[in-house]
PDB file of C-alpha atoms in Angstrom:
ATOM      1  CA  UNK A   1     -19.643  79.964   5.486  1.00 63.00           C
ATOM      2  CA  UNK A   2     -18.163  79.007   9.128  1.00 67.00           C
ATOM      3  CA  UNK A   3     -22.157  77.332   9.659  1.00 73.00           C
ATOM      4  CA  UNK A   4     -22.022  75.674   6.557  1.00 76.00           C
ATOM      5  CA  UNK A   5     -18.657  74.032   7.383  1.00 73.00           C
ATOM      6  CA  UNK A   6     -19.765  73.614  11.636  1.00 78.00           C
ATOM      7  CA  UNK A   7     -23.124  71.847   9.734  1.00 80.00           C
ATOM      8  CA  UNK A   8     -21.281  69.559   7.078  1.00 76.00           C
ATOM      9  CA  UNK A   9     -18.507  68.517  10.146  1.00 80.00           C
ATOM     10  CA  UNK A  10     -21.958  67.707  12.269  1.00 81.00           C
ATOM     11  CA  UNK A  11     -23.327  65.654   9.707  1.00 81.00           C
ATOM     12  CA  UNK A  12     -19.927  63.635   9.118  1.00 84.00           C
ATOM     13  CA  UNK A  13     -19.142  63.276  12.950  1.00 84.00           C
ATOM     14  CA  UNK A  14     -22.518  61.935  12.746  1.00 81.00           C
ATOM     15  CA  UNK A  15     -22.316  59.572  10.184  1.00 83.00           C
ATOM     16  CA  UNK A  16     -19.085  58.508  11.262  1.00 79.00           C
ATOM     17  CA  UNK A  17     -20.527  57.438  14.835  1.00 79.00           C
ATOM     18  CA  UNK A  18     -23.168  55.260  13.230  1.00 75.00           C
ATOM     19  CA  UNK A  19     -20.836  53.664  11.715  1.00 73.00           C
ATOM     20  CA  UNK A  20     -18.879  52.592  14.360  1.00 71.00           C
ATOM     21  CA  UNK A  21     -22.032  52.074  16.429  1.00 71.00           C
ATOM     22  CA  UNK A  22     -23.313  49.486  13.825  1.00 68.00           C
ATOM     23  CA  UNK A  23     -19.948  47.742  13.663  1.00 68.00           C
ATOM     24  CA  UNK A  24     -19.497  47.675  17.140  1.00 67.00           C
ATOM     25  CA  UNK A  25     -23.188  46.007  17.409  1.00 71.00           C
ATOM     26  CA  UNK A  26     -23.169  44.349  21.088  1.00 73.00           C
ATOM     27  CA  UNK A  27     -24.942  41.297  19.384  1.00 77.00           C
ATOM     28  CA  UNK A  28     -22.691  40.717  17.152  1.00 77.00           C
ATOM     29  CA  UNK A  29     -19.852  40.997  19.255  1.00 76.00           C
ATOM     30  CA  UNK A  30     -21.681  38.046  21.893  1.00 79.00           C
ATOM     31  CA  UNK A  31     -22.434  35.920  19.202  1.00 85.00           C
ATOM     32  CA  UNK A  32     -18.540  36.563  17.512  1.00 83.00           C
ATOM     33  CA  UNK A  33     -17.524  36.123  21.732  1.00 87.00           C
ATOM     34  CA  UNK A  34     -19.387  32.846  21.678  1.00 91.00           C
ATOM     35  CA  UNK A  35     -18.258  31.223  18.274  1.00 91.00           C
ATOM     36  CA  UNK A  36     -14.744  31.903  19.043  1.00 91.00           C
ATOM     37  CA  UNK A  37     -15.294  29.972  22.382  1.00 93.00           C
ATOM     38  CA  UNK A  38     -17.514  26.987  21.136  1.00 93.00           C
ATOM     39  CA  UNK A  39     -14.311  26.771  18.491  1.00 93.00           C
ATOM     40  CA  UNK A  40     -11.602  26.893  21.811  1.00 93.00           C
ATOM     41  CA  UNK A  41     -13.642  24.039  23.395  1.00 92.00           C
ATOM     42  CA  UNK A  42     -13.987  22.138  20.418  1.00 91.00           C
ATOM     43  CA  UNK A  43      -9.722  22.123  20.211  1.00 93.00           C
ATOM     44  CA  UNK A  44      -9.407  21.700  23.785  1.00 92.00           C
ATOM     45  CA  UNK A  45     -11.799  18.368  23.684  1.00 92.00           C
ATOM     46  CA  UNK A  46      -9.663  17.179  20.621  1.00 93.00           C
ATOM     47  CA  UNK A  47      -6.594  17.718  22.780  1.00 90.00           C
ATOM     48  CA  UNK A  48      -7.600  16.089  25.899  1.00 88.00           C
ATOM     49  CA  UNK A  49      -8.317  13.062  23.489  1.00 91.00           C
ATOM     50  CA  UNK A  50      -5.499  12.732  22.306  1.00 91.00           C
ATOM     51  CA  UNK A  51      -3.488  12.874  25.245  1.00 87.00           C
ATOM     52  CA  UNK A  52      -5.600  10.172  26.741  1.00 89.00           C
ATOM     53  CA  UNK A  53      -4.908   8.160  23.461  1.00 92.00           C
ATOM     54  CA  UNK A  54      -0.966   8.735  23.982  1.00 89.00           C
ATOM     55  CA  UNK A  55      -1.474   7.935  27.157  1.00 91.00           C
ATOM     56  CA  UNK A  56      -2.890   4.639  26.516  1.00 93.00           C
ATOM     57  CA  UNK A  57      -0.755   3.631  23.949  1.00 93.00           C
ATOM     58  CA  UNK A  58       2.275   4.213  25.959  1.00 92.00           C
ATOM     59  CA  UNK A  59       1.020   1.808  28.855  1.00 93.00           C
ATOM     60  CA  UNK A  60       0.540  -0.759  26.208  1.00 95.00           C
ATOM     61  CA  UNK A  61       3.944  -0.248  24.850  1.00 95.00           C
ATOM     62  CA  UNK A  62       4.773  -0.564  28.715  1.00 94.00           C
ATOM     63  CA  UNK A  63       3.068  -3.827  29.613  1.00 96.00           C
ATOM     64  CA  UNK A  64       3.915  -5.270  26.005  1.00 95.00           C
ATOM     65  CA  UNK A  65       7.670  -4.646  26.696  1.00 95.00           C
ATOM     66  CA  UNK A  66       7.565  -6.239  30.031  1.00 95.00           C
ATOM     67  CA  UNK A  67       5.770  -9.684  28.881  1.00 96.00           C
ATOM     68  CA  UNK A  68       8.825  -9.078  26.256  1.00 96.00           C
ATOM     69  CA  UNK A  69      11.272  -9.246  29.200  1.00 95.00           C
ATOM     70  CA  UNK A  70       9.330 -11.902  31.193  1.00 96.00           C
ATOM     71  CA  UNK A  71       9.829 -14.335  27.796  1.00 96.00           C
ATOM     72  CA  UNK A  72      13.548 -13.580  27.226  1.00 95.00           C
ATOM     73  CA  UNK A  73      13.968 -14.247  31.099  1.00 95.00           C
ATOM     74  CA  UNK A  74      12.442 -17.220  30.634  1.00 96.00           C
ATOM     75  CA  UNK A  75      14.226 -18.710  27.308  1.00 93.00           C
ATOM     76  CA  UNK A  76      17.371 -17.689  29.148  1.00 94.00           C
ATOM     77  CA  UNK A  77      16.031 -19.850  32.212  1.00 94.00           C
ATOM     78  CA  UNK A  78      15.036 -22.681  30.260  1.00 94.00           C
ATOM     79  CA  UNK A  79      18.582 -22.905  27.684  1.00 93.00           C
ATOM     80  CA  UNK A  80      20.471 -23.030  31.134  1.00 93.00           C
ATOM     81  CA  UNK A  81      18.139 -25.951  32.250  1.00 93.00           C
ATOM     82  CA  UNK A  82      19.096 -27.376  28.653  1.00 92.00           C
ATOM     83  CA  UNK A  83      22.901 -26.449  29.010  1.00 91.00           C
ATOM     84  CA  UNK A  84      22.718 -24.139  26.338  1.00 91.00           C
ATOM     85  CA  UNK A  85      24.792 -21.500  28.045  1.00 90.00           C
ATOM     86  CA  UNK A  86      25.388 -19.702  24.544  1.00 94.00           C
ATOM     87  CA  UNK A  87      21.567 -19.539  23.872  1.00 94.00           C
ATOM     88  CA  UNK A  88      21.066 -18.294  27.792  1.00 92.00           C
ATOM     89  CA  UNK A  89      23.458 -15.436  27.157  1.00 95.00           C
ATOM     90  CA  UNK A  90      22.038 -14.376  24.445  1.00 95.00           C
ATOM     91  CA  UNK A  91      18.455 -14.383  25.391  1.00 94.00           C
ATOM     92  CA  UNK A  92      19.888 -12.528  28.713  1.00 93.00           C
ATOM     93  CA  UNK A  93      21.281 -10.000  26.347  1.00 95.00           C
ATOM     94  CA  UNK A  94      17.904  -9.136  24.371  1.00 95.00           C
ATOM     95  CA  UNK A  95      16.301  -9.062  27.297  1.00 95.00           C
ATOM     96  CA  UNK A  96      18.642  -6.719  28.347  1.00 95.00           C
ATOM     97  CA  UNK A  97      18.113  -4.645  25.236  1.00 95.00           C
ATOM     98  CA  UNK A  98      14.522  -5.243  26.076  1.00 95.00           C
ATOM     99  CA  UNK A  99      14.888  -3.556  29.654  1.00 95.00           C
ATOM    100  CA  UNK A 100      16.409  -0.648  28.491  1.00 94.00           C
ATOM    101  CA  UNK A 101      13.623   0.306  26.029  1.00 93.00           C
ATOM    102  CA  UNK A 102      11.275  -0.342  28.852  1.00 93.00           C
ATOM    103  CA  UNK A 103      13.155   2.426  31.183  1.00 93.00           C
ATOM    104  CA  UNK A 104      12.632   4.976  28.450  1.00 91.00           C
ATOM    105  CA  UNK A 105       8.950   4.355  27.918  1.00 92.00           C
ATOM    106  CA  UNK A 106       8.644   4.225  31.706  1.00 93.00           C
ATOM    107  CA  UNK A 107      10.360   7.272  32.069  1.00 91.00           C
ATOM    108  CA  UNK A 108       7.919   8.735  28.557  1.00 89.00           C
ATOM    109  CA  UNK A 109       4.931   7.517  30.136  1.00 88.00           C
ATOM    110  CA  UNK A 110       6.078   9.100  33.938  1.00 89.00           C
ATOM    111  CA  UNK A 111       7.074  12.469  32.223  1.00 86.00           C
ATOM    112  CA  UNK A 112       3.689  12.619  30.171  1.00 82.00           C
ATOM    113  CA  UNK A 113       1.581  11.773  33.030  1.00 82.00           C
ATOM    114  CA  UNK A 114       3.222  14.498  35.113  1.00 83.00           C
ATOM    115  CA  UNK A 115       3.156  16.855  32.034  1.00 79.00           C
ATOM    116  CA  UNK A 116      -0.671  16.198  31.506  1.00 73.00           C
ATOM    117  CA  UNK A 117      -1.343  16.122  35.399  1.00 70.00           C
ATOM    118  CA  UNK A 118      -0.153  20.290  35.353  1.00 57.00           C
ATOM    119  CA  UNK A 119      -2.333  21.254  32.309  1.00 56.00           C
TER     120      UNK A 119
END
């Protein structure tokens, strides 16, 4: 009876290390390895792409604000010239409004560049 039961535990040992042998198949496991790592590039090329594209779009919201300064500057130059010292003031004041908008995508665009420069 004790062989019968030392045979039967052989035989399920046995079976039981197949089975983990054929789900542990080295293969499998490189090609598993390699899917997961074509999928980790794929997300890390969409990221970089889309920091670039922030990127960009902040230093166009950066140049575009500064014409925007440039013009009230220059309205509030010209109304002077005119003796419209009303008009002046106010274009000085949107163009103050202007200014500080431009500071905080300055200081965006600094922050993201340093941001992006460590990853």
């Amino acid at each position: 009876m004790k062989g019968t039961l030392m045979r039967v535990a052989n035989v399920i040992r046995a079976e039981v290390d197949d089975l983990l042998r054929s789900m542990e198949d080295p293969k499998k496991m490189v090609r598993q390895m390699l899917l997961d790592m074509e999928v980790a590039l794929d997300q890390a090329v969409a990221a970089v792409g889309r920091a670039v594209a922030n990127e960009k779009l902040l230093e166009r919201q950066v140049k575009t604000r500064q014409e925007e300064a440039k013009r009230w500057q220059q309205k509030a130059e010209e109304a002077v010239v005119a003796g419209a010292d009303e008009l002046a003031r106010k274009a000085l004041a949107a163009k103050v409004v202007v200014e500080g908008a431009l500071g905080d995508l300055e200081k965006a665009l600094s922050c993201y560049k340093r941001n992006t420069e460590l990853d």
